[in-house]
Coordinates of C-alpha atoms in Angstrom, one line a residue:
M1 CA 0.0 0.0 0.0
P2 CA 1.5 3.4 -0.9
P3 CA 2.6 5.5 2.1
Y4 CA 0.1 8.3 1.5
R5 CA -2.7 5.8 1.7
R6 CA -1.6 4.9 5.2
R7 CA -1.0 8.5 6.3
L8 CA -4.3 10.0 4.9
P9 CA -6.6 8.5 7.6
L10 CA -4.3 9.7 10.4
A11 CA -4.3 13.2 8.9
V12 CA -8.2 13.2 8.6
I13 CA -8.7 11.8 12.1
G14 CA -6.1 14.2 13.7
T15 CA -7.6 17.2 12.0
L16 CA -11.2 16.4 12.9
G17 CA -10.2 15.5 16.4
A18 CA -8.3 18.8 16.8
A19 CA -11.4 20.6 15.4
A20 CA -13.5 19.1 18.1
L21 CA -11.1 20.3 20.7
L22 CA -10.6 23.7 19.3
L23 CA -14.2 24.6 18.7
P24 CA -17.1 24.9 21.2
P25 CA -20.5 23.2 20.5
L26 CA -22.7 25.0 17.9
A27 CA -25.5 25.4 20.4
G28 CA -25.5 28.8 21.9
A29 CA -22.6 30.2 19.9
Q30 CA -22.7 33.7 18.6
S31 CA -21.8 34.9 15.1
T32 CA -19.4 37.7 14.2
G33 CA -20.9 38.3 10.8
S34 CA -23.2 41.0 9.7
T35 CA -26.2 38.7 9.4
Q36 CA -26.0 37.6 13.0
Q37 CA -28.9 38.1 15.4
G38 CA -26.9 38.1 18.6
A39 CA -24.2 40.4 19.9
P40 CA -20.8 39.9 18.4
Q41 CA -17.9 38.7 20.6
S42 CA -15.1 40.0 18.4
L43 CA -14.7 42.2 15.4
P44 CA -15.3 40.4 12.1
T45 CA -12.6 40.0 9.5
V46 CA -13.5 42.4 6.6
V47 CA -12.4 41.4 3.1
V48 CA -12.6 43.1 -0.3
T49 CA -11.4 40.4 -2.7
G50 CA -14.5 38.6 -4.0
T51 CA -17.4 41.0 -4.1
R52 CA -15.1 44.1 -4.5
I53 CA -16.9 45.8 -1.6
P54 CA -15.8 45.6 2.1
E55 CA -17.8 43.1 4.0
P56 CA -17.3 40.4 6.7
E57 CA -15.6 37.3 5.3
F58 CA -18.2 35.3 7.2
D59 CA -20.9 36.6 4.9
V60 CA -19.2 36.0 1.6
P61 CA -20.4 32.8 -0.1
A62 CA -16.9 31.9 -1.2
S63 CA -13.6 30.4 0.1
I64 CA -11.5 33.3 1.3
S65 CA -8.6 33.0 3.6
V66 CA -7.0 36.0 5.3
V67 CA -3.4 36.1 6.6
T68 CA -3.1 39.0 9.0
S69 CA 0.0 41.2 9.8
K70 CA 0.3 39.5 13.1
E71 CA 0.5 36.1 11.5
I72 CA 3.0 37.3 8.9
R73 CA 5.3 38.8 11.5
S74 CA 5.0 36.0 14.0
G75 CA 6.0 33.4 11.4
P76 CA 9.5 32.4 10.5
P77 CA 11.7 35.1 8.9
G78 CA 11.8 34.8 5.1
T79 CA 12.0 36.8 1.9
N80 CA 8.9 35.5 0.1
L81 CA 5.3 34.3 0.5
S82 CA 6.1 30.5 0.9
Q83 CA 6.0 30.6 4.7
T84 CA 3.2 33.1 4.9
L85 CA 0.8 31.2 2.6
A86 CA 1.5 27.7 3.9
R87 CA -1.4 28.1 6.3
V88 CA -4.0 28.6 3.5
P89 CA -5.9 25.5 2.6
G90 CA -5.9 24.6 -1.1
L91 CA -2.8 26.6 -1.7
V92 CA 0.7 25.1 -2.3
A93 CA 3.7 27.4 -2.3
Q94 CA 6.8 25.7 -3.6
N95 CA 9.9 27.6 -2.7
R96 CA 12.5 26.7 -5.3
Q97 CA 15.2 27.8 -2.9
S98 CA 16.8 30.0 -5.6
L99 CA 16.2 33.7 -6.0
A100 CA 16.9 33.2 -9.7
Q101 CA 13.5 31.4 -9.9
D102 CA 10.3 32.8 -8.5
L103 CA 7.9 30.9 -6.2
Q104 CA 5.6 28.4 -7.8
L105 CA 2.1 28.9 -6.4
S106 CA -0.9 26.7 -7.1
L107 CA -4.5 27.0 -6.0
R108 CA -6.5 23.9 -6.2
G109 CA -4.0 22.5 -8.7
F110 CA -4.0 25.6 -11.0
G111 CA -0.5 27.0 -11.5
A112 CA 1.3 23.7 -10.7
R113 CA 2.6 23.5 -14.3
A114 CA 4.5 26.9 -14.1
S115 CA 8.2 26.6 -14.7
F116 CA 8.6 30.4 -14.4
G117 CA 6.6 32.8 -12.2
V118 CA 2.9 32.3 -11.3
T119 CA 0.2 31.3 -13.8
G120 CA -3.5 30.8 -13.4
I121 CA -3.7 33.0 -10.3
R122 CA -4.4 36.8 -10.3
L123 CA -1.8 38.7 -8.2
L124 CA -2.7 42.2 -6.9
V125 CA -1.1 44.6 -4.4
D126 CA -3.4 47.5 -3.1
G127 CA -5.5 47.0 -6.2
L128 CA -2.6 47.3 -8.7
P129 CA -2.1 44.2 -10.9
Y130 CA 1.2 42.2 -10.6
S131 CA 0.0 39.7 -13.2
D132 CA 0.5 40.5 -16.9
P133 CA -2.4 40.5 -19.4
D134 CA -1.7 36.8 -20.2
G135 CA -2.0 35.8 -16.6
Q136 CA 1.7 35.4 -15.9
G137 CA 2.9 37.1 -12.7
Q138 CA 5.8 37.3 -10.2
T139 CA 5.8 37.5 -6.5
D140 CA 9.3 38.8 -6.0
P141 CA 8.1 42.5 -6.0
F142 CA 5.9 41.7 -3.0
D143 CA 7.1 43.4 0.2
L144 CA 5.8 41.4 3.1
A145 CA 7.4 43.8 5.6
A146 CA 4.8 46.4 4.4
A147 CA 1.8 44.0 4.4
E148 CA -1.2 44.5 6.6
R149 CA -3.0 41.4 5.3
V150 CA -3.1 38.9 2.4
E151 CA -6.4 37.8 1.0
V152 CA -6.6 34.5 -0.9
L153 CA -9.8 33.9 -2.9
R154 CA -10.5 30.4 -4.3
G155 CA -13.3 28.9 -6.4
P156 CA -16.1 30.3 -8.6
F157 CA -15.9 33.9 -7.5
S158 CA -12.5 34.3 -9.1
V159 CA -13.9 34.1 -12.6
L160 CA -14.9 37.8 -12.4
Y161 CA -11.2 38.7 -12.2
G162 CA -10.7 37.4 -15.8
N163 CA -7.8 35.2 -16.8
A164 CA -7.4 33.5 -13.4
A165 CA -8.9 30.0 -13.2
G166 CA -7.2 29.2 -9.9
G167 CA -8.1 32.2 -7.8
V168 CA -6.8 35.6 -6.6
I169 CA -4.0 36.6 -4.2
Q170 CA -4.2 40.2 -3.1
V171 CA -1.8 42.0 -0.7
F172 CA -3.0 45.0 1.2
T173 CA -0.3 47.2 2.8
K174 CA -0.4 48.9 6.1
D175 CA -1.2 52.6 6.5
G176 CA 1.1 55.1 8.4
P177 CA 0.4 55.3 12.1
A178 CA -1.3 58.3 13.8
Q179 CA 2.0 59.7 15.0
P180 CA 5.2 59.8 13.0
E181 CA 7.4 56.7 13.5
V182 CA 10.8 55.4 12.3
G183 CA 11.9 51.8 12.7
V184 CA 15.0 49.8 11.8
G185 CA 15.6 46.0 11.9
T186 CA 18.3 43.5 11.0
M187 CA 18.1 39.8 10.5
V188 CA 21.3 37.7 10.4
G189 CA 21.5 34.1 9.4
S190 CA 23.8 31.3 8.3
Y191 CA 25.5 31.2 4.9
G192 CA 26.1 34.9 4.8
T193 CA 22.4 35.8 5.0
V194 CA 21.7 39.4 6.1
E195 CA 18.6 41.5 5.8
N196 CA 18.3 45.2 6.9
Q197 CA 15.1 47.1 7.0
L198 CA 14.1 50.7 7.4
N199 CA 10.5 51.9 7.7
A200 CA 8.8 55.2 8.4
G201 CA 5.3 56.5 8.4
G202 CA 2.9 58.9 10.0
T203 CA -0.1 61.2 9.6
A204 CA -0.1 64.9 9.1
G205 CA -3.7 66.3 9.0
R206 CA -5.4 64.7 6.0
L207 CA -2.2 63.2 4.7
N208 CA -1.1 59.6 5.6
Y209 CA 2.2 58.2 4.4
M210 CA 4.4 55.1 4.8
A211 CA 7.6 53.8 3.3
N212 CA 9.6 50.6 3.7
V213 CA 13.1 49.9 2.4
S214 CA 14.9 46.6 2.7
W215 CA 18.3 45.2 1.6
F216 CA 18.9 41.4 1.4
Q217 CA 21.9 39.3 0.5
T218 CA 23.0 35.7 0.9
D219 CA 25.9 33.4 -0.1
G220 CA 23.3 30.6 -0.4
Y221 CA 23.3 27.1 1.1
R222 CA 24.4 25.5 -2.2
Q223 CA 27.3 26.3 -4.4
H224 CA 26.5 29.0 -7.0
S225 CA 23.4 30.3 -5.2
A226 CA 24.5 33.8 -3.9
A227 CA 22.0 36.6 -4.4
E228 CA 21.2 40.2 -3.6
R229 CA 17.9 42.0 -3.5
D230 CA 16.8 45.6 -2.7
H231 CA 13.2 46.8 -2.2
L232 CA 11.2 50.0 -1.7
Y233 CA 7.5 50.3 -1.2
S234 CA 5.9 53.6 -0.5
K235 CA 2.3 54.9 -0.2
L236 CA 0.9 58.4 0.2
R237 CA -2.9 59.0 0.7
Y238 CA -4.6 62.3 0.8
E239 CA -8.2 62.8 1.9
P240 CA -9.5 66.2 0.8
N241 CA -12.8 65.4 2.7
D242 CA -14.6 62.6 4.4
D243 CA -16.0 61.3 1.1
A244 CA -12.9 61.1 -1.1
S245 CA -9.3 59.8 -1.1
L246 CA -6.4 59.9 -3.5
T247 CA -3.6 57.3 -3.0
F248 CA -0.2 57.3 -4.7
I249 CA 1.8 54.1 -4.7
F250 CA 5.3 53.4 -5.8
N251 CA 7.1 50.1 -5.7
A252 CA 10.7 49.4 -6.8
E253 CA 12.7 46.2 -6.6
N254 CA 16.2 45.4 -7.8
Q255 CA 17.9 42.1 -8.0
P256 CA 21.5 42.9 -9.1
F257 CA 22.3 39.2 -9.4
A258 CA 21.0 35.8 -8.3
E259 CA 23.0 32.7 -9.1
D260 CA 21.1 29.6 -10.1
P261 CA 22.5 26.2 -9.0
S262 CA 19.9 24.2 -11.0
A263 CA 18.1 21.1 -9.9
L264 CA 19.8 17.9 -8.6
S265 CA 18.9 14.3 -9.1
A266 CA 18.2 12.1 -6.1
E267 CA 21.6 10.5 -6.5
Q268 CA 23.3 13.9 -6.5
V269 CA 21.4 15.0 -3.4
A270 CA 22.5 11.8 -1.6
E271 CA 26.1 12.5 -2.7
D272 CA 26.2 16.2 -1.7
P273 CA 23.1 18.3 -1.3
R274 CA 25.1 21.5 -1.4
Q275 CA 26.6 21.0 -4.8
A276 CA 25.6 22.7 -8.0
V277 CA 25.2 21.2 -11.5
S278 CA 28.6 21.5 -13.2
R279 CA 27.3 23.3 -16.3
V280 CA 26.0 26.3 -14.3
F281 CA 29.6 27.4 -13.7
Q282 CA 30.4 27.2 -17.4
F283 CA 27.4 29.1 -18.5
G284 CA 27.0 31.5 -15.6
S285 CA 23.4 30.3 -14.9
G286 CA 21.4 33.0 -13.0
E287 CA 19.2 36.0 -13.4
F288 CA 19.2 39.8 -13.0
H289 CA 15.9 41.8 -12.9
R290 CA 14.6 45.2 -12.1
H291 CA 11.0 46.1 -11.4
R292 CA 9.3 49.5 -11.2
Q293 CA 5.6 50.2 -10.7
G294 CA 3.6 53.3 -9.8
G295 CA -0.1 54.0 -9.6
V296 CA -2.9 56.1 -8.3
V297 CA -6.2 55.0 -6.7
Y298 CA -9.1 57.5 -6.5
R299 CA -12.2 56.8 -4.3
Q300 CA -15.2 59.1 -4.2
K301 CA -18.5 58.6 -2.4
L302 CA -21.4 60.0 -4.4
G303 CA -24.1 60.5 -1.8
E304 CA -25.3 57.7 0.5
R305 CA -25.9 55.1 -2.1
D306 CA -23.1 55.4 -4.7
E307 CA -19.3 55.0 -4.7
L308 CA -16.8 55.3 -7.6
Q309 CA -13.3 53.9 -7.6
A310 CA -10.7 54.4 -10.4
T311 CA -7.1 53.2 -10.7
A312 CA -4.4 54.0 -13.2
W313 CA -0.8 52.7 -13.2
L314 CA 2.4 52.4 -15.2
G315 CA 5.3 49.9 -14.8
S316 CA 8.4 48.5 -16.3
R317 CA 10.4 45.3 -15.8
R318 CA 13.8 44.1 -17.1
V319 CA 14.9 40.5 -16.9
V320 CA 18.1 39.0 -18.1
Q321 CA 18.4 35.2 -17.6
F322 CA 21.4 33.0 -18.4
L323 CA 20.3 29.3 -19.0
P324 CA 22.8 26.5 -18.4
F325 CA 23.4 25.6 -22.1
S326 CA 24.7 27.4 -25.2
G327 CA 21.6 27.8 -27.3
D328 CA 23.6 28.0 -30.4
D329 CA 21.2 25.9 -32.6
P330 CA 19.9 28.2 -35.4
L331 CA 16.3 27.7 -34.2
S332 CA 16.8 27.6 -30.4
G333 CA 16.3 31.3 -29.8
G334 CA 19.5 31.4 -27.7
A335 CA 20.1 30.6 -24.0
V336 CA 20.5 34.2 -22.7
I337 CA 17.0 35.6 -22.5
D338 CA 16.7 39.4 -22.4
L339 CA 13.2 40.8 -21.7
D340 CA 12.5 44.5 -21.4
N341 CA 8.9 45.6 -21.0
D342 CA 6.7 48.6 -20.3
A343 CA 3.2 48.2 -19.1
G344 CA 0.2 50.3 -18.1
G345 CA -3.5 50.1 -17.5
G346 CA -6.4 51.1 -15.4
D347 CA -9.8 50.2 -14.1
A348 CA -12.9 51.8 -12.9
R349 CA -15.9 50.5 -11.0
W350 CA -19.2 52.0 -9.7
T351 CA -21.1 50.6 -6.7
H352 CA -24.7 51.3 -6.1
R353 CA -26.7 50.4 -3.0
A354 CA -30.5 50.2 -3.2
T355 CA -33.4 48.1 -2.2
L356 CA -35.5 45.6 -4.2
A357 CA -38.8 44.3 -2.7
G358 CA -37.7 45.8 0.6
F359 CA -34.4 44.0 0.8
P360 CA -30.8 45.4 0.3
L361 CA -29.4 45.1 -3.2
T362 CA -25.8 46.1 -4.0
T363 CA -24.7 46.2 -7.7
T364 CA -21.2 46.8 -9.0
A365 CA -20.2 47.4 -12.6
G366 CA -16.7 48.1 -14.0
F367 CA -14.0 47.5 -16.6
D368 CA -10.3 47.0 -16.6
Y369 CA -7.6 47.3 -19.2
Q370 CA -3.9 46.2 -19.4
R371 CA -1.3 46.5 -22.1
L372 CA 2.3 45.3 -22.1
H373 CA 5.0 45.9 -24.7
E374 CA 7.9 43.5 -24.3
R375 CA 11.2 43.7 -26.3
R376 CA 12.3 40.1 -26.3
K377 CA 15.9 39.2 -27.4
G378 CA 17.8 36.0 -27.2
F379 CA 21.5 35.5 -27.4
V380 CA 23.9 32.5 -27.6
N381 CA 25.3 31.8 -24.2
D382 CA 29.1 32.1 -24.8
D383 CA 30.3 30.5 -21.6
G384 CA 28.6 33.1 -19.4
R385 CA 28.7 36.0 -21.8
K386 CA 26.2 37.3 -24.3
G387 CA 27.1 35.8 -27.7
P388 CA 25.5 36.3 -31.2
L389 CA 21.9 37.4 -31.5
A390 CA 19.5 34.5 -31.8
R391 CA 16.1 36.1 -31.3
D392 CA 14.7 39.6 -31.7
E393 CA 11.0 40.5 -31.6
D394 CA 8.5 42.9 -30.2
D395 CA 5.6 41.3 -28.2
I396 CA 2.4 43.1 -27.4
L397 CA -0.1 41.8 -25.0
S398 CA -3.4 43.4 -24.0
R399 CA -6.3 42.5 -21.8
L400 CA -9.8 44.1 -21.8
G401 CA -12.6 43.1 -19.5
A402 CA -16.0 44.4 -18.5
Y403 CA -18.0 43.0 -15.6
A404 CA -21.1 43.4 -13.5
Q405 CA -22.3 41.7 -10.3
A406 CA -25.1 42.0 -7.8
Q407 CA -25.7 41.0 -4.2
W408 CA -29.2 40.7 -2.8
V409 CA -29.7 40.0 0.9
L410 CA -33.2 38.6 1.7
G411 CA -33.2 38.1 5.5
R412 CA -31.3 34.9 6.1
W413 CA -30.8 34.3 2.4
Q414 CA -28.2 36.0 0.2
L415 CA -28.0 35.7 -3.6
V416 CA -24.9 36.8 -5.5
G417 CA -24.1 36.6 -9.2
G418 CA -22.0 38.2 -11.8
V419 CA -20.8 38.1 -15.5
R420 CA -17.7 39.1 -17.3
Q421 CA -16.6 39.5 -20.9
S422 CA -12.8 39.2 -21.5
R423 CA -10.5 39.6 -24.4
V424 CA -6.8 38.7 -24.3
S425 CA -4.7 39.5 -27.4
F426 CA -1.1 38.4 -28.4
E427 CA 0.9 40.1 -31.2
V428 CA 4.4 39.4 -32.3
D429 CA 6.6 41.5 -34.7
D430 CA 9.6 39.3 -35.6
H431 CA 12.8 41.2 -36.5
F432 CA 15.2 38.2 -36.6
I433 CA 14.7 36.6 -40.0
T434 CA 17.3 34.3 -41.6
D435 CA 17.4 31.6 -44.2
V436 CA 16.7 28.9 -41.6
D437 CA 14.6 31.0 -39.2
P438 CA 11.6 32.5 -41.1
D439 CA 9.4 35.4 -40.1
D440 CA 7.4 34.3 -37.0
S441 CA 5.3 37.5 -36.8
G442 CA 1.6 36.9 -36.1
R443 CA -1.3 37.6 -33.8
Q444 CA -3.9 35.7 -31.8
A445 CA -6.8 36.8 -29.7
F446 CA -9.0 34.9 -27.2
S447 CA -12.4 36.1 -26.1
Q448 CA -14.6 34.5 -23.4
A449 CA -17.7 35.2 -21.4
T450 CA -17.5 34.0 -17.8
G451 CA -19.9 34.2 -14.8
F452 CA -20.9 32.8 -11.5
A453 CA -23.9 32.4 -9.2
S454 CA -24.0 31.8 -5.5
V455 CA -26.5 31.4 -2.7
L456 CA -25.8 31.7 1.1
Y457 CA -28.2 30.7 3.9
E458 CA -27.9 31.5 7.6
L459 CA -28.4 28.1 9.2
A460 CA -27.9 29.6 12.7
P461 CA -26.6 33.0 14.1
A462 CA -23.1 31.5 14.1
V463 CA -23.3 29.3 11.0
N464 CA -23.6 30.0 7.3
G465 CA -23.9 27.5 4.5
Y466 CA -23.4 28.3 0.8
A467 CA -23.2 26.8 -2.7
S468 CA -21.7 28.3 -5.9
F469 CA -21.1 27.7 -9.5
G470 CA -18.8 29.5 -11.9
R471 CA -17.5 29.1 -15.4
G472 CA -14.0 30.4 -16.0
F473 CA -11.1 30.3 -18.5
E474 CA -7.3 30.5 -18.6
T475 CA -5.3 31.5 -21.6
P476 CA -1.7 30.3 -22.1
S477 CA 0.9 32.8 -21.0
F478 CA 3.4 34.3 -23.4
A479 CA 6.2 32.2 -21.8
E480 CA 4.1 29.1 -22.7
L481 CA 3.5 30.3 -26.2
A482 CA 7.1 31.4 -26.8
Y483 CA 8.4 28.0 -28.0
R484 CA 6.9 25.4 -30.3
P485 CA 6.5 21.8 -29.1
D486 CA 9.8 20.8 -30.7
G487 CA 11.6 23.5 -28.6
T488 CA 12.3 25.9 -31.5
S489 CA 11.6 29.6 -31.2
G490 CA 8.4 31.1 -32.5
L491 CA 4.9 31.3 -31.1
N492 CA 3.0 28.1 -30.6
F493 CA -0.3 29.3 -31.9
D494 CA -1.7 25.7 -31.6
L495 CA -1.9 26.2 -27.8
Q496 CA -5.5 27.1 -26.9
P497 CA -7.1 28.4 -23.7
S498 CA -8.6 26.1 -21.1
T499 CA -12.2 26.4 -19.8
S500 CA -13.5 25.2 -16.5
N501 CA -16.8 24.6 -14.6
N502 CA -16.4 25.2 -10.9
Y503 CA -18.8 23.8 -8.3
E504 CA -18.4 24.5 -4.6
A505 CA -20.4 24.0 -1.4
G506 CA -19.3 25.2 2.0
L507 CA -19.9 25.8 5.7
K508 CA -18.7 28.7 7.8
A509 CA -19.0 28.8 11.6
D510 CA -17.9 31.7 13.8
F511 CA -17.8 31.6 17.6
G512 CA -16.3 35.0 18.4
L513 CA -13.1 34.8 20.4
R514 CA -13.5 31.1 20.9
G515 CA -12.7 30.2 17.3
K516 CA -14.0 29.6 13.8
L517 CA -14.3 26.8 11.2
R518 CA -14.3 26.8 7.4
L519 CA -15.2 23.8 5.3
A520 CA -15.5 23.6 1.5
F521 CA -16.2 20.8 -1.0
Y522 CA -15.5 21.4 -4.7
K523 CA -15.4 19.9 -8.1
I524 CA -13.7 21.4 -11.1
D525 CA -14.1 20.1 -14.7
T526 CA -11.6 21.6 -17.1
A527 CA -11.4 21.2 -20.9
N528 CA -8.2 21.8 -22.9
E529 CA -6.0 21.7 -19.8
I530 CA -2.6 23.3 -20.5
V531 CA 0.2 21.0 -19.4
T532 CA 4.0 20.7 -19.7
A533 CA 5.0 18.8 -22.9
V534 CA 8.8 18.8 -22.4
S535 CA 11.0 20.4 -19.7
A536 CA 14.8 20.4 -20.0
N537 CA 17.7 22.7 -19.1
G538 CA 15.4 25.4 -17.6
R539 CA 13.2 25.6 -20.8
S540 CA 9.7 24.1 -21.0
T541 CA 7.2 23.7 -23.9
F542 CA 3.5 23.2 -23.4
R543 CA 0.4 21.5 -25.0
N544 CA -3.3 21.0 -24.4
A545 CA -4.1 17.7 -22.8
G546 CA -7.9 17.3 -23.1
S547 CA -10.1 17.3 -20.0
T548 CA -9.3 17.0 -16.3
T549 CA -11.2 16.7 -13.1
R550 CA -10.4 18.1 -9.7
K551 CA -12.3 17.0 -6.5
G552 CA -11.3 18.4 -3.2
V553 CA -12.1 19.2 0.4
E554 CA -10.6 22.1 2.4
L555 CA -10.9 22.5 6.2
S556 CA -9.5 25.1 8.5
V557 CA -10.2 25.5 12.2
Q558 CA -8.8 27.8 14.8
G559 CA -9.7 28.5 18.4
G560 CA -8.6 29.6 21.8
L561 CA -7.2 27.0 24.2
G562 CA -6.9 29.1 27.3
G563 CA -3.9 30.4 29.0
G564 CA -2.9 32.6 26.1
F565 CA -2.8 29.7 23.6
Q566 CA -4.3 29.7 20.1
G567 CA -4.4 26.7 17.8
Y568 CA -4.8 26.6 14.1
L569 CA -5.1 23.6 11.6
A570 CA -5.6 23.6 7.8
W571 CA -6.1 20.4 5.9
T572 CA -6.6 19.9 2.1
W573 CA -7.4 16.7 0.1
L574 CA -7.3 17.1 -3.6
Q575 CA -7.7 14.4 -6.4
A576 CA -6.6 16.0 -9.7
D577 CA -6.7 13.5 -12.6
Y578 CA -6.8 13.5 -16.4
A579 CA -10.4 12.6 -17.4
A580 CA -9.9 11.7 -21.0
G581 CA -7.3 11.0 -23.6
P582 CA -4.1 8.8 -23.4
S583 CA -3.4 10.0 -19.9
A584 CA -6.9 9.3 -18.5
G585 CA -6.8 8.2 -14.9
N586 CA -3.3 9.5 -14.3
R587 CA -2.8 12.3 -11.7
L588 CA -1.9 15.8 -12.7
P589 CA 1.8 16.3 -12.0
G590 CA 2.9 18.6 -9.3
V591 CA -0.4 18.5 -7.4
P592 CA -0.1 16.9 -3.9
R593 CA -3.0 14.6 -2.9
T594 CA -3.1 16.0 0.7
T595 CA -1.5 18.8 2.8
L596 CA -1.7 19.5 6.5
Y597 CA -0.6 22.6 8.4
G598 CA -0.7 23.1 12.1
E599 CA 0.2 26.0 14.4
L600 CA 0.2 26.6 18.1
D601 CA 0.7 30.2 19.3
W602 CA 1.2 31.5 22.8
T603 CA 0.9 35.2 23.7
Y604 CA 1.9 36.6 27.1
A605 CA -1.1 38.5 28.5

């Protein structure tokens, strides 16, 4: 019997047993949500991701996890989201242990195929997108030292965010304190690891400001894994009156260098886990990048019933990556990848509160637009130096979406629904044309209508049950289109978007200061699943693999144990299989069957 078959019952029994210990009986418990009938025992957790309007997470008929600033800062020190998001059920954060490669994040199995960055998940910080129009994103510009909370949305609701079949991860940064403050911090670790931080913030009349600066460097645990990274995040908010605010945001991140030791085989790990693959020294494997992004967010109340929000932003990113091979084949596109892009966009939404048949009705309508112009070049890797030009093109990506959603609260019932129309366009202007490498210019556009419907019912003052359905889609990213199935350069226009039907049912129980429980069951049927075809030497090609099915259960429970102790457990079971084709019955690669996270926290009174 496989080991996971023996461990799974223990994980289930342990989790459910802990839930019984952590939570009080349902009878007599009081809710902390807005639909409660009794007095609250603690302030509810308010979220924005999902319905796009602030409301208690308890009352949102969707799976939303919130990681607070206290949980971020009380966790182990780190330079990325992998430790922070480990507590979220349904989410797997794979730290590749190399700053030359971004985290791999997957939600309910979406994103597990990514060999570079994050795909299938929409990334946002303070409302500004950190995902490109094609759905590709990076988490390295995230500054957790400035974070107030992280919201993780999973399931059908995410379809209103467009090209994000897996879900949405949104970071909200802290505001400046009431009085001016300046703080410094230093972290020192093994293998030459040092991180210094400087932060400042305050309030002056109607002006609130904050800034956080950090410097990080390490020699790395393995050979050829040294790295440096600098970060600045700043935010300035001006409130001309009680009904309006104007927020300016600027984020800058530099990674002067990050060496890449490449992956080891099991035999190499057993021999010496600190070694690097020999060819990385010859070809100088690693990455340099630079990120800049600035934006403005305007909010305006228009009377008691209406509110307008508009966002505009500009950004740039430069990435130079040395892969551990020469790339001197005439059709390989080179092994030194040089990407230089400029991006911009904006969104606007209007929210209206009214009544229908005597019950509250809230409607939201809006649109968003993104455009990215990337200058992509490839060079032969001449033993760690840029050799002859092997690829030269201009890539233009754009994303346009319009959406509308409504929320109707009928006493103990709540009905929520929404629709979205999306269009994602790819365009290539090829400047590298030879006798053996023809003109690869071309364009492709994908349009899709998506939507969701959800119902929530208050089973008791402390318990809500809900059910949702959503239809979403996910286009291939430009990195996945960039090489044909045989590994040669040129767009793989045969790669098509995947579509998915998402079904979810869940239970939420809140008991004030004594604890809370979240339980969700889901099923996701996907057509034209995008999967890895071949992966070698740091380069991957992709193909459509027919239909897949995901079935899963997510459970999280937390509660007070007395004496200053708090307990938290999160358990996920996910069966992700190919449903048709030659691989029918096989599991999707990179998707664990079960995960379990536990935490015990003690605070001195």
